[in-house]
């Protein structure tokens, strides 16, 4: 049972996601993929403040997710992984409430050391593994081909790794 808090809530005039003071805003994430982005970033993590907004209206994407992380910047390997699941994502660096840097994620023609090959017999899954390496066959939706065993990997298998 939910007990009454004893007051009637008024309808707020406007309810927006709060700006952050310092940190990173990942905007234009493919709708409903923000939890994959959090996994890539190793979040949630103790003491790191994170705001997640899902299925927000977007003029050019229809709907999108947004992730705001306070006092944290991203590593390039993290940005490369985000590109695999949210190819339209923008990375905004915020300092003292101002955007001091804005960039787009970019998927290169080759993806190295970021994903496991699903083929158990692939040399990258051997006891003394070789660093995984895939060619980008298709960018949207992403389709990859393993450099070693030629196994094709599509969106669903890529997303399941994050
Ligand atoms: N933002 C934030 N905190 C700030 C400044 C900006 O959380 N102190 C967020 C905004 O809410 C927005 C994103 O960072 O989600 C990018 O901000 P801005 O460049 O001002 O917005 P747009 O012009 O709409 O971005 P774009 O041109 O990339 O669509
Ligand atoms: Zn392989």
CSV table of C-alpha atoms and ligand atoms in Angstrom, one decimal:
chain,number,residue,atom,x,y,z
A,1,UNK,CA,0.0,0.0,0.0
A,2,UNK,CA,1.1,3.5,-0.7
A,3,UNK,CA,0.3,6.0,2.0
A,4,UNK,CA,-0.8,9.5,1.2
A,5,UNK,CA,1.8,12.2,1.5
A,6,UNK,CA,-1.0,14.5,2.6
A,7,UNK,CA,-0.9,17.0,-0.3
A,8,UNK,CA,-2.1,17.3,-3.8
A,9,UNK,CA,0.6,17.9,-6.3
A,10,UNK,CA,0.1,20.8,-8.7
A,11,UNK,CA,0.9,20.3,-12.3
A,12,UNK,CA,4.4,21.8,-12.9
A,13,UNK,CA,4.5,24.4,-15.6
A,14,UNK,CA,7.6,23.0,-17.1
A,15,UNK,CA,9.8,20.0,-16.2
A,16,UNK,CA,13.2,19.9,-17.9
A,17,UNK,CA,16.4,18.0,-17.3
A,18,UNK,CA,18.7,20.1,-15.2
A,19,UNK,CA,21.9,21.6,-16.7
A,20,UNK,CA,25.1,20.4,-15.1
A,21,UNK,CA,28.0,22.5,-13.8
A,22,UNK,CA,31.0,20.4,-14.9
A,23,UNK,CA,31.2,17.1,-16.8
A,24,UNK,CA,30.0,15.5,-20.0
A,25,UNK,CA,26.6,15.4,-21.7
A,26,UNK,CA,26.1,12.6,-24.2
A,27,UNK,CA,23.2,13.8,-26.4
A,28,UNK,CA,21.5,12.3,-29.4
A,29,UNK,CA,21.9,8.7,-28.2
A,30,UNK,CA,19.7,6.3,-30.2
A,31,UNK,CA,16.4,6.0,-28.3
A,32,UNK,CA,16.5,3.4,-25.5
A,33,UNK,CA,20.2,2.8,-25.8
A,34,UNK,CA,21.3,4.9,-22.8
A,35,UNK,CA,21.7,1.8,-20.5
A,36,UNK,CA,24.2,0.3,-23.0
A,37,UNK,CA,26.1,3.7,-22.8
A,38,UNK,CA,26.1,3.5,-19.0
A,39,UNK,CA,27.5,0.0,-19.2
A,40,UNK,CA,30.3,1.1,-21.6
A,41,UNK,CA,31.2,3.8,-19.1
A,42,UNK,CA,31.2,1.5,-16.1
A,43,UNK,CA,28.3,3.4,-14.6
A,44,UNK,CA,26.6,3.5,-12.2
A,45,UNK,CA,29.6,4.0,-10.0
A,46,UNK,CA,29.8,5.2,-6.4
A,47,UNK,CA,29.6,8.9,-6.0
A,48,UNK,CA,29.3,9.8,-9.7
A,49,UNK,CA,26.2,11.8,-10.4
A,50,UNK,CA,24.4,10.6,-13.5
A,51,UNK,CA,21.2,11.9,-15.1
A,52,UNK,CA,19.6,9.7,-17.7
A,53,UNK,CA,16.7,10.8,-19.9
A,54,UNK,CA,15.1,8.2,-22.2
A,55,UNK,CA,12.8,8.8,-25.2
A,56,UNK,CA,13.1,12.5,-25.2
A,57,UNK,CA,11.7,14.4,-28.2
A,58,UNK,CA,14.3,15.3,-30.8
A,59,UNK,CA,13.6,17.4,-33.9
A,60,UNK,CA,15.9,15.4,-36.2
A,61,UNK,CA,15.8,12.0,-34.6
A,62,UNK,CA,12.2,11.7,-33.5
A,63,UNK,CA,13.2,10.5,-30.1
A,64,UNK,CA,16.6,10.2,-28.3
A,65,UNK,CA,18.3,9.4,-25.0
A,66,UNK,CA,20.6,11.7,-23.1
A,67,UNK,CA,23.2,10.9,-20.4
A,68,UNK,CA,24.7,13.6,-18.2
A,69,UNK,CA,27.7,12.7,-16.1
A,70,UNK,CA,29.1,15.1,-13.6
A,71,UNK,CA,32.8,15.7,-13.1
A,72,UNK,CA,33.9,13.1,-15.6
A,73,UNK,CA,35.3,13.1,-19.2
A,74,UNK,CA,35.4,10.2,-21.6
A,75,UNK,CA,38.3,8.1,-22.8
A,76,UNK,CA,38.7,7.6,-26.6
A,77,UNK,CA,38.0,3.9,-26.3
A,78,UNK,CA,34.7,4.7,-24.6
A,79,UNK,CA,33.7,7.1,-27.3
A,80,UNK,CA,34.6,4.4,-30.0
A,81,UNK,CA,32.3,1.9,-28.2
A,82,UNK,CA,29.5,4.4,-28.0
A,83,UNK,CA,29.8,4.9,-31.8
A,84,UNK,CA,28.9,1.3,-32.2
A,85,UNK,CA,25.6,1.5,-30.5
A,86,UNK,CA,24.7,5.2,-30.9
A,87,UNK,CA,26.1,6.5,-34.2
A,88,UNK,CA,24.5,9.9,-33.9
A,89,UNK,CA,25.7,10.7,-30.4
A,90,UNK,CA,27.2,14.0,-29.6
A,91,UNK,CA,29.7,14.6,-26.8
A,92,UNK,CA,29.5,17.9,-25.0
A,93,UNK,CA,32.1,18.9,-22.5
A,94,UNK,CA,30.7,21.3,-19.8
A,95,UNK,CA,32.8,23.6,-17.6
A,96,UNK,CA,31.2,26.0,-15.3
A,97,UNK,CA,27.8,25.5,-17.0
A,98,UNK,CA,29.2,26.4,-20.4
A,99,UNK,CA,29.8,24.0,-23.3
A,100,UNK,CA,33.5,24.2,-24.0
A,101,UNK,CA,33.7,21.3,-26.4
A,102,UNK,CA,31.3,19.6,-28.8
A,103,UNK,CA,32.1,16.6,-30.9
A,104,UNK,CA,30.4,13.7,-32.7
A,105,UNK,CA,31.2,10.0,-32.3
A,106,UNK,CA,32.8,8.5,-35.3
A,107,UNK,CA,32.9,4.9,-36.4
A,108,UNK,CA,36.2,4.1,-38.2
A,109,UNK,CA,36.5,1.4,-40.9
A,110,UNK,CA,38.1,-0.9,-38.4
A,111,UNK,CA,37.3,-1.7,-34.8
A,112,UNK,CA,40.1,-3.1,-32.7
A,113,UNK,CA,40.2,-4.3,-29.1
A,114,UNK,CA,36.6,-3.3,-28.4
A,115,UNK,CA,34.4,-6.4,-28.9
A,116,UNK,CA,34.6,-10.1,-28.5
A,117,UNK,CA,34.2,-12.3,-31.6
A,118,UNK,CA,31.1,-14.6,-31.0
A,119,UNK,CA,32.8,-17.5,-32.8
A,120,UNK,CA,34.2,-19.7,-29.9
A,121,UNK,CA,36.8,-21.2,-32.4
A,122,UNK,CA,38.1,-17.8,-33.4
A,123,UNK,CA,41.8,-17.3,-32.7
A,124,UNK,CA,40.8,-14.2,-30.7
A,125,UNK,CA,39.1,-16.5,-28.2
A,126,UNK,CA,42.0,-18.9,-27.8
A,127,UNK,CA,43.9,-19.5,-24.6
A,128,UNK,CA,46.5,-17.0,-25.6
A,129,UNK,CA,44.3,-14.6,-27.4
A,130,UNK,CA,45.0,-12.3,-30.2
A,131,UNK,CA,43.5,-8.8,-30.0
A,132,UNK,CA,40.0,-8.8,-31.6
A,133,UNK,CA,39.7,-6.9,-34.9
A,134,UNK,CA,36.7,-6.3,-37.1
A,135,UNK,CA,36.0,-4.5,-40.4
A,136,UNK,CA,33.0,-2.2,-40.5
A,137,UNK,CA,30.9,-3.6,-43.4
A,138,UNK,CA,27.8,-1.4,-42.8
A,139,UNK,CA,27.6,1.7,-40.6
A,140,UNK,CA,23.8,2.2,-39.9
A,141,UNK,CA,22.9,-0.4,-38.7
A,142,UNK,CA,26.3,-1.5,-37.9
A,143,UNK,CA,27.5,-4.8,-39.4
A,144,UNK,CA,31.0,-6.0,-38.6
A,145,UNK,CA,33.2,-8.9,-40.0
A,146,UNK,CA,35.9,-10.5,-38.0
A,147,UNK,CA,39.3,-10.0,-39.5
A,148,UNK,CA,40.4,-13.5,-38.4
A,149,UNK,CA,37.4,-15.9,-38.9
A,150,UNK,CA,35.2,-13.7,-41.1
A,151,UNK,CA,32.3,-14.2,-38.7
A,152,UNK,CA,29.6,-11.5,-39.3
A,153,UNK,CA,28.3,-9.7,-36.3
A,154,UNK,CA,25.1,-7.6,-36.5
A,155,UNK,CA,23.6,-5.0,-34.2
A,156,UNK,CA,21.9,-7.3,-31.7
A,157,UNK,CA,25.1,-9.3,-31.0
A,158,UNK,CA,27.1,-6.0,-30.7
A,159,UNK,CA,24.6,-4.5,-28.3
A,160,UNK,CA,24.5,-7.6,-26.1
A,161,UNK,CA,28.2,-7.1,-25.3
A,162,UNK,CA,27.5,-3.8,-23.5
B,1,LIG,N1,23.7,20.9,-21.2
B,1,LIG,C1,23.7,20.6,-19.8
B,1,LIG,N2,24.3,21.4,-18.9
B,1,LIG,C2,24.9,22.6,-19.3
B,1,LIG,C3,24.9,22.9,-20.7
B,1,LIG,C4,24.3,22.0,-21.6
B,1,LIG,O1,23.2,19.5,-19.4
B,1,LIG,N3,25.4,23.4,-18.4
B,1,LIG,C5,23.1,19.9,-22.1
B,1,LIG,C6,21.9,20.5,-22.9
B,1,LIG,O2,20.7,20.2,-22.1
B,1,LIG,C7,21.9,19.6,-24.1
B,1,LIG,C8,23.4,19.4,-24.4
B,1,LIG,O3,24.0,19.7,-23.1
B,1,LIG,O4,21.3,18.4,-23.9
B,1,LIG,C9,23.9,20.3,-25.5
B,1,LIG,O5,23.7,21.6,-25.2
B,1,LIG,P1,23.6,22.7,-26.3
B,1,LIG,O6,24.7,22.7,-27.2
B,1,LIG,O7,23.3,24.0,-25.6
B,1,LIG,O8,22.2,22.3,-27.0
B,1,LIG,P2,21.9,22.2,-28.5
B,1,LIG,O9,22.3,23.5,-29.2
B,1,LIG,O10,20.4,21.8,-28.5
B,1,LIG,O11,22.8,21.0,-29.0
B,1,LIG,P3,23.0,20.5,-30.5
B,1,LIG,O12,23.4,21.6,-31.3
B,1,LIG,O13,24.2,19.5,-30.2
B,1,LIG,O14,21.7,19.8,-30.8
B,2,LIG,ZN1,36.5,-14.1,-35.2
